[in-house]
mmCIF file of C-alpha atoms and ligand atoms in Angstrom:
data_model
loop_
_atom_site.group_PDB
_atom_site.id
_atom_site.type_symbol
_atom_site.label_atom_id
_atom_site.label_comp_id
_atom_site.label_asym_id
_atom_site.label_seq_id
_atom_site.Cartn_x
_atom_site.Cartn_y
_atom_site.Cartn_z
ATOM 1 C CA UNK A 1 28.035 24.369 4.948
ATOM 2 C CA UNK A 2 25.661 26.638 2.926
ATOM 3 C CA UNK A 3 23.115 29.331 3.768
ATOM 4 C CA UNK A 4 19.782 28.342 5.693
ATOM 5 C CA UNK A 5 17.907 27.611 2.791
ATOM 6 C CA UNK A 6 20.278 24.746 1.560
ATOM 7 C CA UNK A 7 20.807 23.403 5.215
ATOM 8 C CA UNK A 8 16.765 23.171 5.380
ATOM 9 C CA UNK A 9 16.293 21.544 2.161
ATOM 10 C CA UNK A 10 19.308 19.068 3.136
ATOM 11 C CA UNK A 11 17.415 18.451 6.328
ATOM 12 C CA UNK A 12 14.017 17.692 4.760
ATOM 13 C CA UNK A 13 15.598 15.379 2.105
ATOM 14 C CA UNK A 14 17.679 13.422 4.973
ATOM 15 C CA UNK A 15 13.935 12.861 6.244
ATOM 16 C CA UNK A 16 13.181 10.723 3.138
ATOM 17 C CA UNK A 17 13.280 6.845 3.310
ATOM 18 C CA UNK A 18 16.534 5.582 1.781
ATOM 19 C CA UNK A 19 18.265 9.135 2.021
ATOM 20 C CA UNK A 20 20.598 9.657 4.935
ATOM 21 C CA UNK A 21 22.401 13.171 5.447
ATOM 22 C CA UNK A 22 25.049 12.005 3.383
ATOM 23 C CA UNK A 23 23.082 11.329 0.080
ATOM 24 C CA UNK A 24 20.745 14.124 1.145
ATOM 25 C CA UNK A 25 23.592 16.518 0.524
ATOM 26 C CA UNK A 26 24.218 14.851 -2.959
ATOM 27 C CA UNK A 27 20.637 15.237 -4.104
ATOM 28 C CA UNK A 28 20.526 18.702 -3.111
ATOM 29 C CA UNK A 29 23.608 19.763 -4.907
ATOM 30 C CA UNK A 30 22.436 17.846 -7.927
ATOM 31 C CA UNK A 31 19.033 19.792 -7.741
ATOM 32 C CA UNK A 32 21.023 23.113 -6.932
ATOM 33 C CA UNK A 33 23.355 22.873 -9.805
ATOM 34 C CA UNK A 34 20.442 22.629 -12.198
ATOM 35 C CA UNK A 35 17.398 24.654 -10.832
ATOM 36 C CA UNK A 36 15.762 24.837 -14.200
ATOM 37 C CA UNK A 37 15.502 21.266 -15.440
ATOM 38 C CA UNK A 38 15.829 19.612 -12.000
ATOM 39 C CA UNK A 39 14.705 21.628 -9.262
ATOM 40 C CA UNK A 40 11.549 23.554 -10.196
ATOM 41 C CA UNK A 41 9.851 20.672 -12.143
ATOM 42 C CA UNK A 42 10.350 18.282 -9.034
ATOM 43 C CA UNK A 43 8.983 21.193 -6.756
ATOM 44 C CA UNK A 44 5.859 21.593 -9.005
ATOM 45 C CA UNK A 45 5.187 17.841 -9.499
ATOM 46 C CA UNK A 46 5.565 17.833 -5.528
ATOM 47 C CA UNK A 47 2.990 20.614 -4.965
ATOM 48 C CA UNK A 48 0.707 19.059 -7.664
ATOM 49 C CA UNK A 49 0.494 15.407 -5.900
ATOM 50 C CA UNK A 50 0.456 16.969 -2.507
ATOM 51 C CA UNK A 51 -2.695 18.824 -3.604
ATOM 52 C CA UNK A 52 -4.358 16.176 -6.048
ATOM 53 C CA UNK A 53 -3.579 13.077 -4.270
ATOM 54 C CA UNK A 54 -6.119 11.061 -1.504
ATOM 55 C CA UNK A 55 -6.831 8.083 -0.065
ATOM 56 C CA UNK A 56 -9.547 6.239 -2.290
ATOM 57 C CA UNK A 57 -12.835 5.942 -0.189
ATOM 58 C CA UNK A 58 -13.638 2.445 -1.304
ATOM 59 C CA UNK A 59 -10.072 0.854 -1.303
ATOM 60 C CA UNK A 60 -7.537 3.219 0.837
ATOM 61 C CA UNK A 61 -5.349 3.286 -2.545
ATOM 62 C CA UNK A 62 -3.688 6.583 -3.159
ATOM 63 C CA UNK A 63 -4.995 8.603 -6.601
ATOM 64 C CA UNK A 64 -5.892 11.807 -7.768
ATOM 65 C CA UNK A 65 -9.511 10.043 -8.481
ATOM 66 C CA UNK A 66 -11.912 8.665 -5.902
ATOM 67 C CA UNK A 67 -12.679 5.824 -6.258
ATOM 68 C CA UNK A 68 -9.163 5.123 -7.548
ATOM 69 C CA UNK A 69 -8.195 3.792 -11.044
ATOM 70 C CA UNK A 70 -8.143 0.440 -9.926
ATOM 71 C CA UNK A 71 -11.579 0.317 -8.195
ATOM 72 C CA UNK A 72 -13.100 1.621 -11.715
ATOM 73 C CA UNK A 73 -11.074 -0.212 -13.847
ATOM 74 C CA UNK A 74 -13.770 -2.172 -15.722
ATOM 75 C CA UNK A 75 -11.334 -4.837 -16.884
ATOM 76 C CA UNK A 76 -10.575 -6.181 -13.158
ATOM 77 C CA UNK A 77 -12.125 -9.022 -11.254
ATOM 78 C CA UNK A 78 -14.092 -7.148 -8.759
ATOM 79 C CA UNK A 79 -15.355 -10.610 -7.213
ATOM 80 C CA UNK A 80 -12.012 -11.214 -5.675
ATOM 81 C CA UNK A 81 -10.529 -8.339 -3.087
ATOM 82 C CA UNK A 82 -6.829 -8.650 -1.641
ATOM 83 C CA UNK A 83 -6.404 -7.114 1.863
ATOM 84 C CA UNK A 84 -3.215 -5.727 2.540
ATOM 85 C CA UNK A 85 -1.519 -3.628 5.084
ATOM 86 C CA UNK A 86 -0.072 -0.617 3.382
ATOM 87 C CA UNK A 87 -0.394 1.249 -0.234
ATOM 88 C CA UNK A 88 3.145 0.127 -0.734
ATOM 89 C CA UNK A 89 2.277 -3.594 -0.534
ATOM 90 C CA UNK A 90 -0.513 -2.579 -2.917
ATOM 91 C CA UNK A 91 1.858 -1.354 -5.191
ATOM 92 C CA UNK A 92 4.146 -3.985 -5.010
ATOM 93 C CA UNK A 93 1.510 -6.507 -6.073
ATOM 94 C CA UNK A 94 0.481 -3.997 -8.894
ATOM 95 C CA UNK A 95 3.924 -3.896 -10.185
ATOM 96 C CA UNK A 96 4.187 -7.805 -10.202
ATOM 97 C CA UNK A 97 0.711 -7.670 -12.133
ATOM 98 C CA UNK A 98 0.075 -10.950 -10.146
ATOM 99 C CA UNK A 99 -3.541 -10.118 -9.007
ATOM 100 C CA UNK A 100 -6.431 -8.776 -11.375
ATOM 101 C CA UNK A 101 -8.884 -8.113 -8.829
ATOM 102 C CA UNK A 102 -9.699 -5.376 -6.460
ATOM 103 C CA UNK A 103 -7.905 -4.422 -2.849
ATOM 104 C CA UNK A 104 -8.467 -2.909 0.355
ATOM 105 C CA UNK A 105 -5.683 -1.531 2.514
ATOM 106 C CA UNK A 106 -6.137 -2.062 6.002
ATOM 107 C CA UNK A 107 -3.708 0.420 7.149
ATOM 108 C CA UNK A 108 -1.669 -1.764 9.520
ATOM 109 C CA UNK A 109 -2.137 -4.648 11.684
ATOM 110 C CA UNK A 110 -3.954 -5.342 15.026
ATOM 111 C CA UNK A 111 -1.257 -4.903 17.949
ATOM 112 C CA UNK A 112 -1.894 -5.224 21.493
ATOM 113 C CA UNK A 113 1.735 -3.880 22.132
ATOM 114 C CA UNK A 114 1.410 -0.976 19.612
ATOM 115 C CA UNK A 115 -2.115 -0.346 21.001
ATOM 116 C CA UNK A 116 -3.649 -0.797 17.527
ATOM 117 C CA UNK A 117 -7.386 -1.934 17.781
ATOM 118 C CA UNK A 118 -9.787 -2.692 14.916
ATOM 119 C CA UNK A 119 -11.201 0.969 14.920
ATOM 120 C CA UNK A 120 -7.624 2.216 13.853
ATOM 121 C CA UNK A 121 -7.659 0.229 11.015
ATOM 122 C CA UNK A 122 -9.826 0.663 7.583
ATOM 123 C CA UNK A 123 -11.891 -2.269 8.482
ATOM 124 C CA UNK A 124 -15.535 -1.215 8.554
ATOM 125 C CA UNK A 125 -15.171 -0.081 5.127
ATOM 126 C CA UNK A 126 -14.175 -3.672 4.233
ATOM 127 C CA UNK A 127 -17.589 -5.470 5.761
ATOM 128 C CA UNK A 128 -19.488 -2.545 4.022
ATOM 129 C CA UNK A 129 -18.036 -3.718 0.784
ATOM 130 C CA UNK A 130 -18.579 -6.903 1.203
ATOM 131 C CA UNK A 131 -22.449 -6.258 2.503
ATOM 132 C CA UNK A 132 -22.730 -4.546 -0.896
ATOM 133 C CA UNK A 133 -22.606 -8.077 -2.410
ATOM 134 C CA UNK A 134 -20.688 -9.092 -5.405
ATOM 135 C CA UNK A 135 -17.635 -10.156 -3.805
ATOM 136 C CA UNK A 136 -16.796 -14.096 -3.778
ATOM 137 C CA UNK A 137 -13.425 -14.264 -2.366
ATOM 138 C CA UNK A 138 -11.477 -12.048 0.278
ATOM 139 C CA UNK A 139 -7.619 -12.876 0.008
ATOM 140 C CA UNK A 140 -5.435 -11.974 2.930
ATOM 141 C CA UNK A 141 -2.008 -10.904 2.200
ATOM 142 C CA UNK A 142 -0.483 -9.642 5.232
ATOM 143 C CA UNK A 143 2.732 -10.003 6.599
ATOM 144 C CA UNK A 144 3.977 -13.188 8.460
ATOM 145 C CA UNK A 145 4.289 -11.540 11.739
ATOM 146 C CA UNK A 146 2.574 -12.279 14.972
ATOM 147 C CA UNK A 147 0.426 -9.192 14.458
ATOM 148 C CA UNK A 148 -0.244 -10.273 10.940
ATOM 149 C CA UNK A 149 -1.152 -13.628 11.828
ATOM 150 C CA UNK A 150 -3.474 -12.311 14.461
ATOM 151 C CA UNK A 151 -5.379 -9.569 12.399
ATOM 152 C CA UNK A 152 -5.661 -12.297 9.363
ATOM 153 C CA UNK A 153 -7.326 -14.652 12.187
ATOM 154 C CA UNK A 154 -9.454 -11.833 13.439
ATOM 155 C CA UNK A 155 -10.664 -10.823 9.927
ATOM 156 C CA UNK A 156 -11.688 -14.340 8.702
ATOM 157 C CA UNK A 157 -13.643 -14.855 11.836
ATOM 158 C CA UNK A 158 -15.637 -11.488 10.802
ATOM 159 C CA UNK A 159 -15.655 -12.038 7.290
ATOM 160 C CA UNK A 160 -16.696 -15.553 6.833
ATOM 161 C CA UNK A 161 -19.885 -15.171 8.417
ATOM 162 C CA UNK A 162 -20.857 -12.557 5.864
ATOM 163 C CA UNK A 163 -20.773 -15.179 3.514
ATOM 164 C CA UNK A 164 -17.551 -14.745 1.476
ATOM 165 C CA UNK A 165 -14.603 -17.269 1.102
ATOM 166 C CA UNK A 166 -11.660 -15.952 2.706
ATOM 167 C CA UNK A 167 -8.032 -17.121 1.800
ATOM 168 C CA UNK A 168 -4.382 -16.288 2.987
ATOM 169 C CA UNK A 169 -1.348 -16.138 0.643
ATOM 170 C CA UNK A 170 0.928 -19.179 1.273
ATOM 171 C CA UNK A 171 4.604 -19.775 1.795
ATOM 172 C CA UNK A 172 6.948 -17.432 0.749
ATOM 173 C CA UNK A 173 5.966 -14.388 2.685
ATOM 174 C CA UNK A 174 8.989 -12.752 4.783
ATOM 175 C CA UNK A 175 9.116 -12.919 8.277
ATOM 176 C CA UNK A 176 8.159 -9.481 9.368
ATOM 177 C CA UNK A 177 5.664 -8.604 6.485
ATOM 178 C CA UNK A 178 6.512 -6.103 3.957
ATOM 179 C CA UNK A 179 5.402 -7.104 0.310
ATOM 180 C CA UNK A 180 7.372 -4.557 -0.815
ATOM 181 C CA UNK A 181 10.684 -5.979 -0.424
ATOM 182 C CA UNK A 182 9.646 -9.465 -2.324
ATOM 183 C CA UNK A 183 10.650 -10.156 -5.971
ATOM 184 C CA UNK A 184 7.723 -10.690 -8.653
ATOM 185 C CA UNK A 185 8.250 -14.156 -8.707
ATOM 186 C CA UNK A 186 7.856 -14.856 -4.842
ATOM 187 C CA UNK A 187 4.961 -12.530 -4.783
ATOM 188 C CA UNK A 188 3.023 -14.444 -7.517
ATOM 189 C CA UNK A 189 4.040 -18.046 -5.871
ATOM 190 C CA UNK A 190 2.763 -16.611 -2.638
ATOM 191 C CA UNK A 191 -0.644 -15.537 -4.189
ATOM 192 C CA UNK A 192 -1.208 -18.717 -6.069
ATOM 193 C CA UNK A 193 -0.465 -20.858 -3.371
ATOM 194 C CA UNK A 194 -3.396 -19.281 -1.180
ATOM 195 C CA UNK A 195 -5.159 -21.554 1.242
ATOM 196 C CA UNK A 196 -8.420 -21.378 2.963
ATOM 197 C CA UNK A 197 -8.267 -19.145 6.244
HETATM 198 ZN ZN1 ZN B 1 -9.700 2.487 -5.033
#
């Protein structure tokens, strides 16, 4: 259809979540028709973000500062840490403004089938944070899947002996997890109705 530059652009865009080949072509065309106002600013923003953004060494969130803006925010409740699977889940909770404490991104769940063990998750950093002191409650906000439930059980068995209260989010979590797909009201209700784990 176009030259190799256009085909390559469409091919890369089509790999993005939510964009198939058809919408990738539309996005590429839109950009190519306005290179100065759409394409070059986007390209510059992408290069800048790729260079500057890194996982936070404390919580695993993505930010251009390490520790991230949440870990260093003096207005947040540092006694409560919410454990989530992915940065997408953290962003969903932040967008809904339902959690005023800190976070910890686990990076997945334990999975016997997927061959994911504790060493593959961001778990030792969590116990290190608890051992530093100052944390009273750990909220487990993992998805309501078999792996999510297994992981919450595993975490709670290891965190409770460290002297923190461990809770898990209540009803309303979707089967299959993914906090990202929940609306703000459901997220708030799930967090409010947390119970001891
Ligand atoms: Zn952080």
